């Protein structure tokens, strides 16, 4: 039986994607034989309701070399992190000499914006990436103690798309205990289970997303570690996220939005196995519909290209059995993915320019979370008669 990573109670499995590769490990065409696979399955904790992966990816595989993702490649995400920095500068970083720490800073947009405003900042990031001041480590009690010894307590610890991927959350909270000042806060944003269920966005489930949070499960997790969930905010990015604010227990009055969201989640049955089994049935339906549509289109002589070699698309391609026969290539702006093949499904990744050379009849939009930005950029594709295929919330053509 699988035990909850937070409260150690039983986790009930509700979906099994079976054998899946690592979503960000793009092999070279000739090197696709040695890929690592694991069983990707999800379940819900029978006690604290935290939805989580059934199996861990062993550490030595999880942090493979050369993580290719760049958040700043999207102008919407660039704006999002800049705006988030401004918000933090106005709300939390208002003291005499504030200090902000980001866990896993990726392109460093948020910290650079804080730095430009004269605020002391530090990224905690094992790879050292980001182009900002970096402490090379995983975030835990030991690295937090080093950071505090050198910089003093933090007013804000921020993390985007990171906390949901840390299997050992106890270590993160131990670090927060050490690093945050008495009135300091953890502000983090991650994909929201409520949106995943609402949109049947099953492609948010892959190796790097260990947890699928709700206000209820985050509130319970915070309490377990001596903290309190004091704020929740819905974010439109990445297909729907929640930004959670967590403070030391008893230091702040929780916003009424917290209890409201928990109530809404209860009303929607987000913690009920029946709701998640209904989600599972819809996922199976999407696979059937997508495979049928792509097969029909190809049989009728249409050309198809994938758009965006996302981490999410790894689950879609491998679960639906999509390969170069159905989707001959996928275009992507990330240099570190180009010239390689997609994990497990081995679809060649080509530069963005390949999309128009010539335009395919249909484009399968794997980066559906960036639909607005991409469709605006690729207006000429539609004008030339091209059509987008989406599979969230159902398989449809636009
Ligand atoms: O949670 C995570 C998110 C934030 O980033 C990580 N675990 C891994 C990664 O997930 P993803 O790859 O599913 O994220 P995105 O942002 O949906 O990836 C978009 C992909 O599409 C990138 O490879 C870049 C590419 N792209 C493109 O080719 N043209 C993106 C845009 C906006 C474009 O115009
Ligand atoms: Zn639990």
Coordinates of C-alpha atoms and ligand atoms in Angstrom, one line a residue:
X1 CA 0.0 0.0 0.0
X2 CA 1.2 3.5 -0.8
X3 CA 1.5 5.9 2.2
X4 CA 0.8 9.6 2.0
X5 CA 4.1 11.6 1.7
X6 CA 2.8 14.1 4.2
X7 CA 0.6 12.3 6.8
X8 CA 1.6 8.7 6.3
X9 CA -2.0 7.4 5.8
X10 CA -3.2 5.2 3.0
X11 CA -3.3 6.6 -0.6
X12 CA -6.1 5.2 -2.8
X13 CA -5.0 5.0 -6.5
X14 CA -7.5 6.4 -9.1
X15 CA -5.5 6.4 -12.3
X16 CA -2.6 4.4 -13.8
X17 CA -0.8 5.8 -16.9
X18 CA 1.5 2.8 -16.8
X19 CA 5.0 3.0 -18.1
X20 CA 6.1 6.6 -18.6
X21 CA 9.5 8.3 -19.3
X22 CA 10.9 11.4 -17.6
X23 CA 9.1 14.3 -19.2
X24 CA 12.1 16.6 -19.6
X25 CA 14.7 14.0 -20.7
X26 CA 14.8 14.5 -24.5
X27 CA 17.2 11.9 -26.0
X28 CA 19.2 12.4 -29.1
X29 CA 17.8 10.4 -32.0
X30 CA 20.4 7.7 -31.7
X31 CA 20.4 7.5 -27.9
X32 CA 16.7 6.7 -27.3
X33 CA 17.4 3.1 -26.1
X34 CA 18.6 3.8 -22.6
X35 CA 15.6 5.8 -21.4
X36 CA 14.4 5.4 -17.8
X37 CA 10.7 4.5 -17.3
X38 CA 8.6 4.3 -14.2
X39 CA 4.9 3.6 -13.4
X40 CA 3.0 6.9 -13.5
X41 CA -0.1 6.5 -11.3
X42 CA -2.0 8.9 -9.0
X43 CA -4.0 8.5 -5.9
X44 CA -5.7 10.5 -3.1
X45 CA -4.8 10.3 0.6
X46 CA -7.7 8.9 2.5
X47 CA -6.9 11.2 5.5
X48 CA -5.5 14.6 4.4
X49 CA -6.9 14.4 0.8
X50 CA -3.6 15.2 -0.8
X51 CA -3.6 13.9 -4.4
X52 CA -0.1 12.5 -5.3
X53 CA 1.9 10.2 -7.5
X54 CA 2.0 6.6 -6.3
X55 CA 5.6 6.0 -7.1
X56 CA 8.7 8.1 -6.5
X57 CA 11.2 8.7 -9.3
X58 CA 14.6 7.8 -7.8
X59 CA 16.7 10.9 -7.1
X60 CA 19.5 9.9 -9.4
X61 CA 17.0 9.9 -12.3
X62 CA 14.9 12.8 -11.2
X63 CA 17.6 15.5 -11.5
X64 CA 19.1 14.6 -14.8
X65 CA 21.6 16.9 -16.5
X66 CA 20.6 19.9 -18.6
X67 CA 17.0 20.7 -17.6
X68 CA 15.8 22.3 -20.9
X69 CA 12.8 24.4 -19.7
X70 CA 12.8 28.2 -19.9
X71 CA 9.8 30.0 -18.4
X72 CA 10.8 33.3 -19.9
X73 CA 10.3 31.9 -23.4
X74 CA 6.7 32.8 -23.0
X75 CA 6.0 36.6 -23.0
X76 CA 2.8 35.9 -20.9
X77 CA 4.9 34.1 -18.2
X78 CA 7.6 36.8 -18.3
X79 CA 4.9 39.4 -17.6
X80 CA 3.4 37.1 -14.9
X81 CA 6.7 36.9 -12.9
X82 CA 7.4 40.6 -13.3
X83 CA 3.9 41.4 -12.0
X84 CA 4.3 38.9 -9.2
X85 CA 7.5 40.7 -8.1
X86 CA 5.8 44.1 -8.1
X87 CA 2.9 42.6 -6.0
X88 CA 5.4 41.2 -3.5
X89 CA 7.3 44.5 -3.4
X90 CA 4.1 46.2 -2.5
X91 CA 2.7 43.7 0.0
X92 CA 5.4 41.6 1.7
X93 CA 8.8 43.3 0.9
X94 CA 8.0 46.7 2.5
X95 CA 10.2 46.5 5.7
X96 CA 13.6 48.4 6.1
X97 CA 15.9 45.9 4.3
X98 CA 13.8 43.1 3.0
X99 CA 15.1 39.7 1.8
X100 CA 13.4 37.4 -0.7
X101 CA 14.4 33.9 -1.5
X102 CA 13.2 31.8 -4.4
X103 CA 13.3 28.0 -4.6
X104 CA 14.1 26.9 -8.1
X105 CA 14.3 30.2 -9.8
X106 CA 14.4 29.0 -13.5
X107 CA 15.0 32.1 -15.6
X108 CA 15.2 34.4 -12.6
X109 CA 12.6 36.9 -13.8
X110 CA 11.0 37.5 -10.4
X111 CA 14.3 37.8 -8.5
X112 CA 15.8 40.1 -11.1
X113 CA 12.8 42.4 -10.9
X114 CA 13.1 42.4 -7.0
X115 CA 16.9 43.1 -7.4
X116 CA 16.3 46.0 -9.8
X117 CA 14.1 47.5 -7.1
X118 CA 17.0 47.3 -4.6
X119 CA 15.8 44.3 -2.7
X120 CA 18.2 41.6 -1.4
X121 CA 17.4 38.3 -3.1
X122 CA 18.8 34.8 -3.5
X123 CA 17.8 31.8 -5.6
X124 CA 18.1 28.3 -4.1
X125 CA 18.7 26.1 -7.0
X126 CA 20.9 23.0 -7.3
X127 CA 21.8 23.6 -10.9
X128 CA 22.9 27.2 -10.4
X129 CA 20.8 28.4 -13.3
X130 CA 18.9 31.6 -13.4
X131 CA 21.3 34.4 -14.0
X132 CA 20.7 35.8 -10.5
X133 CA 22.5 35.4 -7.1
X134 CA 22.3 31.7 -6.5
X135 CA 22.9 29.4 -3.5
X136 CA 23.5 26.0 -5.1
X137 CA 21.6 23.5 -3.1
X138 CA 18.2 21.8 -2.5
X139 CA 16.0 23.8 -0.1
X140 CA 16.1 22.1 3.3
X141 CA 17.0 22.8 6.9
X142 CA 20.7 22.6 6.2
X143 CA 20.8 25.0 3.2
X144 CA 18.2 27.3 5.0
X145 CA 20.6 27.5 8.0
X146 CA 23.5 28.5 5.7
X147 CA 21.4 31.1 4.0
X148 CA 20.2 32.6 7.3
X149 CA 23.7 32.7 8.7
X150 CA 24.9 34.7 5.8
X151 CA 21.8 36.9 5.0
X152 CA 19.6 36.9 8.1
X153 CA 15.9 35.8 8.1
X154 CA 13.8 35.9 4.9
X155 CA 10.6 38.0 4.5
X156 CA 9.4 35.9 1.6
X157 CA 10.2 32.5 0.3
X158 CA 8.7 32.2 -3.2
X159 CA 8.3 29.2 -5.4
X160 CA 6.5 28.7 -8.8
X161 CA 5.9 25.2 -10.2
X162 CA 8.4 23.8 -7.7
X163 CA 6.8 22.8 -4.4
X164 CA 4.5 20.4 -6.2
X165 CA 7.6 18.5 -7.4
X166 CA 9.3 18.1 -4.1
X167 CA 8.5 14.7 -2.7
X168 CA 10.0 15.5 0.7
X169 CA 7.8 18.4 1.8
X170 CA 8.8 17.9 5.5
X171 CA 12.3 19.0 4.4
X172 CA 10.9 22.1 2.8
X173 CA 8.9 23.1 5.9
X174 CA 11.9 22.4 8.1
X175 CA 13.8 24.8 5.9
X176 CA 11.1 27.4 6.2
X177 CA 11.1 27.0 10.0
X178 CA 14.8 28.0 10.0
X179 CA 14.8 30.7 7.3
X180 CA 11.6 32.7 7.6
X181 CA 11.4 35.5 10.1
X182 CA 8.5 35.4 12.6
X183 CA 6.3 37.3 10.1
X184 CA 7.8 35.9 7.0
X185 CA 5.7 33.9 4.5
X186 CA 6.0 31.2 1.9
X187 CA 4.2 32.2 -1.3
X188 CA 4.0 29.3 -3.8
X189 CA 2.0 28.6 -7.0
X190 CA 1.3 25.3 -8.6
X191 CA -1.3 23.6 -10.8
X192 CA -4.7 23.3 -9.1
X193 CA -6.4 20.0 -8.8
X194 CA -9.7 21.8 -9.2
X195 CA -8.7 23.0 -12.7
X196 CA -7.2 19.7 -13.6
X197 CA -10.5 17.9 -12.8
X198 CA -12.6 20.7 -14.4
X199 CA -10.7 20.7 -17.7
X200 CA -9.7 17.0 -17.6
X201 CA -6.2 18.3 -17.9
X202 CA -4.6 14.9 -17.3
X203 CA -1.4 16.0 -19.0
X204 CA -0.5 18.0 -15.8
X205 CA 0.3 14.5 -14.4
X206 CA 3.9 13.6 -15.0
X207 CA 7.1 12.8 -13.1
X208 CA 7.9 16.4 -12.1
X209 CA 4.4 16.9 -10.5
X210 CA 4.3 14.8 -7.4
X211 CA 1.4 16.7 -5.8
X212 CA -1.8 18.1 -7.0
X213 CA -2.9 20.6 -4.4
X214 CA -6.2 22.0 -3.2
X215 CA -6.8 24.6 -0.6
X216 CA -8.0 21.9 1.7
X217 CA -4.9 19.7 1.3
X218 CA -2.5 22.6 1.6
X219 CA -4.3 23.9 4.7
X220 CA -3.9 20.5 6.3
X221 CA -0.3 20.2 5.2
X222 CA 0.6 23.6 6.6
X223 CA -1.0 22.8 10.0
X224 CA 0.9 19.5 10.2
X225 CA 4.2 21.5 10.0
X226 CA 3.3 24.3 12.4
X227 CA 2.2 26.8 9.7
X228 CA -1.1 28.1 8.5
X229 CA -2.6 28.8 5.1
X230 CA -3.5 32.5 5.2
X231 CA -4.2 33.3 1.6
X232 CA -5.3 31.8 -1.8
X233 CA -5.4 33.5 -5.1
X234 CA -6.5 32.0 -8.5
X235 CA -4.0 32.4 -11.3
X236 CA -4.9 32.0 -15.0
X237 CA -1.4 30.8 -16.0
X238 CA -0.5 27.2 -17.0
X239 CA -4.1 26.2 -17.3
X240 CA -5.2 27.4 -13.9
X241 CA -3.1 27.6 -10.7
X242 CA -3.5 28.7 -7.1
X243 CA -1.1 30.9 -5.3
X244 CA -0.9 29.9 -1.7
X245 CA 0.4 32.1 1.2
X246 CA 1.6 30.3 4.3
X247 CA 2.6 32.0 7.5
X248 CA 3.8 30.7 10.9
X249 CA 0.7 29.4 12.8
X250 CA -1.1 32.2 14.6
X251 CA 0.8 35.1 13.1
X252 CA -1.8 36.3 10.6
X253 CA -5.6 36.2 10.3
X254 CA -6.4 33.9 7.3
X255 CA -8.1 35.7 4.5
X256 CA -11.8 34.7 4.2
X257 CA -11.0 33.4 0.7
X258 CA -9.3 30.4 2.2
X259 CA -12.4 29.0 4.0
X260 CA -14.5 30.0 0.9
X261 CA -12.3 28.0 -1.4
X262 CA -12.3 25.0 0.9
X263 CA -16.1 25.1 1.0
X264 CA -16.3 25.3 -2.8
X265 CA -13.9 22.3 -3.1
X266 CA -16.1 20.3 -0.7
X267 CA -19.2 21.2 -2.7
X268 CA -17.5 20.0 -5.9
X269 CA -16.5 16.8 -4.3
X270 CA -12.8 17.4 -5.0
X271 CA -11.8 15.1 -2.1
X272 CA -14.2 12.3 -3.1
X273 CA -12.9 9.2 -4.9
X274 CA -16.1 9.2 -7.0
X275 CA -15.1 12.6 -8.5
X276 CA -11.6 11.4 -9.3
X277 CA -13.0 8.1 -10.9
X278 CA -15.2 10.2 -13.1
X279 CA -12.1 12.2 -14.1
X280 CA -10.4 8.9 -14.9
X281 CA -13.2 7.9 -17.2
X282 CA -13.0 11.2 -19.0
X283 CA -9.3 10.7 -19.5
X284 CA -9.8 7.3 -21.1
X285 CA -12.5 9.0 -23.3
X286 CA -10.0 11.6 -24.5
X287 CA -7.4 9.0 -25.4
X288 CA -10.0 7.2 -27.5
X289 CA -11.2 10.4 -29.2
X290 CA -7.7 11.8 -29.9
X291 CA -6.3 8.6 -31.3
X292 CA -9.4 8.2 -33.6
X293 CA -9.2 11.8 -34.8
X294 CA -5.5 11.7 -35.6
X295 CA -5.9 8.4 -37.3
X296 CA -8.8 9.6 -39.4
X297 CA -7.0 12.8 -40.4
X298 CA -3.8 11.0 -41.4
X299 CA -5.8 8.4 -43.4
X300 CA -7.5 11.2 -45.3
X301 CA -4.1 12.5 -46.3
X302 CA -3.7 15.4 -43.9
X303 CA -0.4 16.6 -42.5
X304 CA -0.1 17.1 -38.7
X305 CA 2.5 18.7 -36.6
X306 CA 2.8 19.0 -32.8
X307 CA 3.2 22.5 -31.3
X308 CA 5.2 22.8 -28.1
X309 CA 7.3 19.9 -26.8
X310 CA 5.9 20.4 -23.4
X311 CA 6.6 18.2 -20.3
X312 CA 2.8 17.7 -20.3
X313 CA 2.9 16.3 -23.9
X314 CA 5.0 13.4 -22.6
X315 CA 2.0 12.0 -20.8
X316 CA -0.3 12.6 -23.7
X317 CA 2.0 11.0 -26.3
X318 CA 3.0 8.0 -24.3
X319 CA -0.4 7.3 -22.8
X320 CA -2.1 7.7 -26.2
X321 CA 0.6 5.9 -28.1
X322 CA 1.4 8.8 -30.4
X323 CA 4.6 8.5 -32.4
X324 CA 6.1 9.9 -35.6
X325 CA 3.6 7.9 -37.7
X326 CA 0.7 10.0 -36.4
X327 CA 2.6 13.2 -35.5
X328 CA 5.8 13.4 -37.7
X329 CA 7.4 16.2 -35.7
X330 CA 6.8 18.8 -33.0
X331 CA 8.1 22.3 -33.2
X332 CA 9.4 24.1 -30.1
X333 CA 11.4 27.3 -29.4
X334 CA 13.6 25.7 -26.8
X335 CA 17.1 25.2 -28.2
X336 CA 17.8 22.4 -25.7
X337 CA 15.0 20.3 -27.1
X338 CA 15.6 20.9 -30.8
X339 CA 17.3 18.2 -32.8
X340 CA 16.3 15.7 -30.1
X341 CA 13.2 13.4 -29.9
X342 CA 10.4 13.5 -27.4
X343 CA 10.8 11.2 -24.3
X344 CA 9.4 7.7 -24.9
X345 CA 7.4 8.6 -28.0
X346 CA 10.4 9.6 -30.1
X347 CA 8.8 12.4 -32.1
X348 CA 11.5 14.6 -33.6
X349 CA 11.6 18.2 -32.2
X350 CA 12.3 20.9 -34.7
X351 CA 12.8 24.7 -34.3
X352 CA 9.7 27.0 -34.4
X353 CA 10.5 28.0 -38.0
X354 CA 9.8 24.4 -39.2
X355 CA 6.1 25.0 -38.4
X356 CA 5.6 27.3 -41.5
X357 CA 7.9 25.3 -43.8
X358 CA 5.3 24.4 -45.0
X359 CA 2.3 24.8 -42.6
X360 CA 0.7 21.4 -41.7
X361 CA -3.0 21.0 -42.3
X362 CA -3.5 20.5 -38.5
X363 CA -1.5 21.4 -35.5
X364 CA -1.8 19.4 -32.3
X365 CA -1.4 22.1 -29.6
X366 CA 0.5 20.4 -26.8
X367 CA 1.2 23.8 -25.2
X368 CA -2.6 24.5 -24.8
X369 CA -1.9 26.5 -21.7
X370 CA -0.2 29.1 -23.9
X371 CA -3.1 28.9 -26.5
X372 CA -3.9 32.6 -26.6
X373 CA -0.2 33.7 -27.0
X374 CA 0.5 31.0 -29.6
X375 CA -2.6 31.4 -31.6
X376 CA -2.0 35.2 -31.8
X377 CA 1.6 34.6 -32.9
X378 CA 0.5 32.0 -35.5
X379 CA -2.5 33.9 -37.0
X380 CA -1.0 33.2 -40.5
X381 CA -1.4 29.5 -40.0
X382 CA -5.2 29.7 -39.6
X383 CA -5.4 32.3 -42.3
X384 CA -3.7 29.8 -44.6
X385 CA -6.4 27.2 -43.7
X386 CA -4.7 25.5 -40.9
X387 CA -6.6 24.2 -37.9
X388 CA -5.7 23.6 -34.2
X389 CA -6.4 20.3 -32.5
X390 CA -6.9 20.6 -28.7
X391 CA -7.6 17.7 -26.3
X392 CA -8.5 19.8 -23.2
X393 CA -11.2 19.8 -21.9
X394 CA -12.3 17.5 -24.8
X395 CA -10.9 16.6 -28.2
X396 CA -11.9 19.4 -30.6
X397 CA -10.7 21.4 -33.6
X398 CA -10.6 25.2 -33.8
Ligands
LIG1 O1 5.6 22.8 -14.1 C1 6.4 22.9 -15.0 C2 6.1 23.9 -16.1 C3 5.9 25.3 -15.5 O2 7.1 24.0 -17.0 C4 7.6 22.1 -15.2 N1 7.5 20.9 -14.4 C5 8.0 21.8 -16.6 C6 7.4 22.7 -17.6 O3 6.2 22.1 -18.1 P1 5.8 22.3 -19.7 O4 6.9 21.9 -20.5 O5 4.5 21.5 -19.8 O6 5.6 23.9 -19.7 P2 5.0 24.8 -20.8 O7 5.2 26.2 -20.4 O8 3.6 24.4 -21.2 O9 6.0 24.5 -22.1 C7 5.8 25.2 -23.2 C8 6.7 24.6 -24.3 O10 6.3 25.1 -25.6 C9 8.1 25.0 -24.1 O11 8.9 23.9 -24.5 C10 8.3 26.2 -25.1 C11 7.3 25.9 -26.2 N2 6.7 27.1 -26.7 C12 6.9 27.3 -28.1 O12 7.5 26.5 -28.8 N3 6.3 28.5 -28.6 C13 6.0 27.9 -25.9 C14 5.5 29.1 -26.4 C15 4.8 30.1 -25.6 C16 5.7 29.4 -27.8 O13 5.2 30.4 -28.4
LIG2 ZN1 -2.2 12.5 3.7

